[in-house]
PDB file of C-alpha atoms in Angstrom:
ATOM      1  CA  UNK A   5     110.142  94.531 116.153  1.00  0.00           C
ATOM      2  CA  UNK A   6     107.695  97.213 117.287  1.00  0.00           C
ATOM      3  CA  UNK A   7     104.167  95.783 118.567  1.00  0.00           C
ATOM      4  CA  UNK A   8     102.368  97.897 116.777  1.00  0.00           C
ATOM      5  CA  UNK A   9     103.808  97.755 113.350  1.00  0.00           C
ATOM      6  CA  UNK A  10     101.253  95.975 111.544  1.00  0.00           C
ATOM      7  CA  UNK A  11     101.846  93.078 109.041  1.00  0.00           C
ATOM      8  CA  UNK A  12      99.976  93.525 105.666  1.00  0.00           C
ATOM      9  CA  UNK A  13      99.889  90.759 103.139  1.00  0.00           C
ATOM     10  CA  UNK A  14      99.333  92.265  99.597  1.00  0.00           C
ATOM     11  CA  UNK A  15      97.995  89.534  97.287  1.00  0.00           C
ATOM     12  CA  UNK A  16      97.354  90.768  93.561  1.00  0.00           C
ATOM     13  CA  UNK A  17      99.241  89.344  90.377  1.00  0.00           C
ATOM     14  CA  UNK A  18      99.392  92.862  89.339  1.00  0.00           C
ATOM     15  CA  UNK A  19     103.241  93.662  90.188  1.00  0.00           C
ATOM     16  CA  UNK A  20     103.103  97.174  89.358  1.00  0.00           C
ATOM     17  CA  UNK A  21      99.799  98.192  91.784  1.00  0.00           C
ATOM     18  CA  UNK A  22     101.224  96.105  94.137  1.00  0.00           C
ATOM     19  CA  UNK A  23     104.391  97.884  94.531  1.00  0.00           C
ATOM     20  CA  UNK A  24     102.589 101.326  94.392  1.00  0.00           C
ATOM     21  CA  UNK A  25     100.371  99.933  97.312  1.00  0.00           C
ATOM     22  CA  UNK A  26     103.476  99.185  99.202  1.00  0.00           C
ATOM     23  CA  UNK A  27     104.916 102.321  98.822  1.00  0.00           C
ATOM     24  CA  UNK A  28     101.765 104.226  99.713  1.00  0.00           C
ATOM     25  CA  UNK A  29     101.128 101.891 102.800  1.00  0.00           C
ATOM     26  CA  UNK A  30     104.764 102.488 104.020  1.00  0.00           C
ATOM     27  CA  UNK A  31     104.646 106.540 104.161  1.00  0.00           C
ATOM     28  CA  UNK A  32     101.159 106.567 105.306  1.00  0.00           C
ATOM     29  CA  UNK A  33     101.073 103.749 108.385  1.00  0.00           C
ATOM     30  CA  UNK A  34     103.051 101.745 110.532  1.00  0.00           C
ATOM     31  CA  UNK A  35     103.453  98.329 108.628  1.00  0.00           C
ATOM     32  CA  UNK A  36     105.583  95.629 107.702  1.00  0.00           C
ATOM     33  CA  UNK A  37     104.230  94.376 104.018  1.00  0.00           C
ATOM     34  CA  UNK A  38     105.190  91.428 102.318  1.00  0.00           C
ATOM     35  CA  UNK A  39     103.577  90.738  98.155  1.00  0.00           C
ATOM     36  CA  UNK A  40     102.691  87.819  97.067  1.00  0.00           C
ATOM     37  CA  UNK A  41     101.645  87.324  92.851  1.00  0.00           C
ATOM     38  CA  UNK A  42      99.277  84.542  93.739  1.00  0.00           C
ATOM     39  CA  UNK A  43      97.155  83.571  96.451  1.00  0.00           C
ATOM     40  CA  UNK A  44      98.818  80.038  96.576  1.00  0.00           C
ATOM     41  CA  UNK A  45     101.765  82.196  97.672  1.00  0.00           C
ATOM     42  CA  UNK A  46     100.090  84.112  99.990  1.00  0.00           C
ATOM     43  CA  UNK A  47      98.685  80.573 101.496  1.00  0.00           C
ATOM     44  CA  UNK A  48     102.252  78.735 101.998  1.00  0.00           C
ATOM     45  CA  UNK A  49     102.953  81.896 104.661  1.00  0.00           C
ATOM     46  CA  UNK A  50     100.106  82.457 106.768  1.00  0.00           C
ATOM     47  CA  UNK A  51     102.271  80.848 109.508  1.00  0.00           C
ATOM     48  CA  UNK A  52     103.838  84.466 109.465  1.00  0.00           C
ATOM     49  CA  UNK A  53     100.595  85.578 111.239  1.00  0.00           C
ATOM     50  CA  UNK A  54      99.531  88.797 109.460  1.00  0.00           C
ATOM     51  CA  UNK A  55      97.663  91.155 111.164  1.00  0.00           C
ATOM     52  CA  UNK A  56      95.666  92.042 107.025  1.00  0.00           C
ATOM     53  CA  UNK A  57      95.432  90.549 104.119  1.00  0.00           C
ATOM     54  CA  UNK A  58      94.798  92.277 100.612  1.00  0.00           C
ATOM     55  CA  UNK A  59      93.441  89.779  98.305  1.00  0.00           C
ATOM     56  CA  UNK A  60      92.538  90.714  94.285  1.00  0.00           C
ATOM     57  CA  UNK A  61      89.665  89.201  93.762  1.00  0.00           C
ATOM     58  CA  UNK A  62      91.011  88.307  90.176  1.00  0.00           C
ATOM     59  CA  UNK A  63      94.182  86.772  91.171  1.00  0.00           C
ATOM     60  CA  UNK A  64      94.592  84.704  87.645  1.00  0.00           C
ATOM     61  CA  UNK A  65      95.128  87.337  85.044  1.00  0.00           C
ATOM     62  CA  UNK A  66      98.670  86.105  84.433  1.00  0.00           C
ATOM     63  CA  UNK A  67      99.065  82.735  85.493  1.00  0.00           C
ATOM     64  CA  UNK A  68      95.670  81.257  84.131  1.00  0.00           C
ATOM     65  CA  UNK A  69      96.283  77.982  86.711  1.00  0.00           C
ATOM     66  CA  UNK A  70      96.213  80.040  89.493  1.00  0.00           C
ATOM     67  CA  UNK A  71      93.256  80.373  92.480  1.00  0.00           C
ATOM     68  CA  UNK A  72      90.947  83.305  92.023  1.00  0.00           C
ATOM     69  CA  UNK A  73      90.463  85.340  95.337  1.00  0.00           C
ATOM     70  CA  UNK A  74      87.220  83.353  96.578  1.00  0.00           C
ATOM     71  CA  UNK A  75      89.226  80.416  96.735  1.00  0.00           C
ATOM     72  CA  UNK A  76      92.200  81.590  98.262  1.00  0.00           C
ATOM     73  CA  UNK A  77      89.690  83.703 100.918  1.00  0.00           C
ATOM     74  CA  UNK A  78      87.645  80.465 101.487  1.00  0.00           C
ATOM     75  CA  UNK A  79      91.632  78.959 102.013  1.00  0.00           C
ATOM     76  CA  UNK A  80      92.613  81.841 104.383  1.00  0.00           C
ATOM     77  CA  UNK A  81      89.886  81.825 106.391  1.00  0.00           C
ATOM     78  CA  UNK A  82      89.614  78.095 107.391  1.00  0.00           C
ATOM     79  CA  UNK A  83      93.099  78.422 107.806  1.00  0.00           C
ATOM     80  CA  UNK A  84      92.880  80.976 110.513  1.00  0.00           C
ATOM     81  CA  UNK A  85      89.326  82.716 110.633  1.00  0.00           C
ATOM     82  CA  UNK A  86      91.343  85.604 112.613  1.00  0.00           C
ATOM     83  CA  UNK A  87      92.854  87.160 109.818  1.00  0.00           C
ATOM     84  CA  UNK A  88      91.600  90.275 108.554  1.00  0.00           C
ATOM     85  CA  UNK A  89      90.990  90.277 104.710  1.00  0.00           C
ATOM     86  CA  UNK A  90      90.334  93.287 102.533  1.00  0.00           C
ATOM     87  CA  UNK A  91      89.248  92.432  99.242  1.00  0.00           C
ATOM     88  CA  UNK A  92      90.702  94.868  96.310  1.00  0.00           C
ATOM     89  CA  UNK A  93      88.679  94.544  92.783  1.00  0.00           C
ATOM     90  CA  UNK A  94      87.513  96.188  90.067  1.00  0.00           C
ATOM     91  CA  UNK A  95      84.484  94.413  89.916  1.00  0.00           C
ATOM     92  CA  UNK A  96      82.049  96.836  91.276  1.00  0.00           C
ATOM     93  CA  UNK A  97      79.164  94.479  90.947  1.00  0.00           C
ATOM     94  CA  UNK A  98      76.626  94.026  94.498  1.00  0.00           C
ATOM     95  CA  UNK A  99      76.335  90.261  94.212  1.00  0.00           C
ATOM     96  CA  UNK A 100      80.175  90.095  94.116  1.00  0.00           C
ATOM     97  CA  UNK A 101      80.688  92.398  97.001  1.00  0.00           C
ATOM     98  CA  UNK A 102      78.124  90.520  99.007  1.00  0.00           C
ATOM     99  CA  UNK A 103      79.752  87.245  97.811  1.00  0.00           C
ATOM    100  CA  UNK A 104      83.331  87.828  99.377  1.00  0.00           C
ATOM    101  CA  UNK A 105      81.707  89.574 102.312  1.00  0.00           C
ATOM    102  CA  UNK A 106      79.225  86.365 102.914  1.00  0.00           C
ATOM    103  CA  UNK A 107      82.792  84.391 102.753  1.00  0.00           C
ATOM    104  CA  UNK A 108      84.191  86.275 105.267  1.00  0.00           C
ATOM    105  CA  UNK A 109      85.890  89.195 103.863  1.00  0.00           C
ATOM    106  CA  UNK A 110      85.496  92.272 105.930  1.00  0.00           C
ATOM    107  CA  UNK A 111      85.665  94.918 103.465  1.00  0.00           C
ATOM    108  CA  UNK A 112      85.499  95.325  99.999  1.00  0.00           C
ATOM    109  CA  UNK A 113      87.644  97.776  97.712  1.00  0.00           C
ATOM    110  CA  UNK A 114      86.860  99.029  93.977  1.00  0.00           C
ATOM    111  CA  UNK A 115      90.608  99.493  92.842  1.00  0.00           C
ATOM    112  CA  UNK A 116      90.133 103.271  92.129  1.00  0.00           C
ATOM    113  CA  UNK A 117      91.346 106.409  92.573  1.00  0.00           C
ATOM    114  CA  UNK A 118      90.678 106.417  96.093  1.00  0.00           C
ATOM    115  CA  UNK A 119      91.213 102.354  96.696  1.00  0.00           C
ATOM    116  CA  UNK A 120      95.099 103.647  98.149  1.00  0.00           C
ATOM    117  CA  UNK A 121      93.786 105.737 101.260  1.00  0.00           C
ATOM    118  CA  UNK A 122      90.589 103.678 101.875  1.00  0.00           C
ATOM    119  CA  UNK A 123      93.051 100.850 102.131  1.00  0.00           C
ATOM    120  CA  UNK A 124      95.540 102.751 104.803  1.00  0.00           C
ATOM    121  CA  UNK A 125      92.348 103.792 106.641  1.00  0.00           C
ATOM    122  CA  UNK A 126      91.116 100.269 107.039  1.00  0.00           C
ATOM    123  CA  UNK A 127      94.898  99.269 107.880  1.00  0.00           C
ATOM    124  CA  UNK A 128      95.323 102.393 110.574  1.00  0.00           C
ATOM    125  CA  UNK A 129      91.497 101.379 112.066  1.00  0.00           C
ATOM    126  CA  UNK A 130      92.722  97.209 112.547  1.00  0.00           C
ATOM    127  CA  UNK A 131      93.744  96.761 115.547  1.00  0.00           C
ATOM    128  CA  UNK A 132      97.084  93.859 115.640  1.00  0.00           C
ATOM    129  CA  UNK A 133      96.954  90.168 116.000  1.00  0.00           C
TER     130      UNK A 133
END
């Protein structure tokens, strides 16, 4: 495998964005993503190493038992504090934004129309593990 292809985690229980993420992050950068429904998911393969994570901040929409995204950030990041996460929300609230940032998130996107190419921006920018 190329160095430089990037591994991308994308973490939201919404299957449909999740695949349109994919698709977008394929044509537009050099990656190597693998989706995950919940963040439990996401947790039993951070031995894979990925260079990003996109976590949903609501992650229980569908399975109500299910970690929401502070959890499973809080999870990731004792895990490995190396790992870049990108939070992806609709909550467009501050004290939320400052929340996941203050828990180690290092950016925050409002799933909108423009969540897509901020994403592949921040993905392009990250340098790899």
């Amino acid at each position: 495998m190329d160095s430089f292809i990037k591994k991308i985690f994308v973490v939201d229980d919404d299957e449909m964005l999740s695949m349109a993420l994919e698709d977008y992050l394929c044509r537009k950068t050099e990656c190597e993503i693998h989706l995950f429904s919940t963040g439990e998911e996401c947790l039993q393969h951070l031995t894979e190493q990925p260079d990003i994570i996109i976590l949903d901040y609501n992650l229980n929409s569908i399975d109500k038992n299910a970690a929401n995204g502070l959890v499973i950030l809080e999870s990731i990041k004792k895990l490995n504090g190396a790992i870049k996460v990108v939070m992806l929300s609709s909550q467009e609230a501050n004290w939320i934004v400052l929340q996941t940032i203050k828990m180690g998130a290092e950016e925050y996107v409002v799933k909108d129309e423009e969540a897509f190419e901020k994403i592949a921006m921040i993905c392009k920018s990250s340098p790899s593990n």
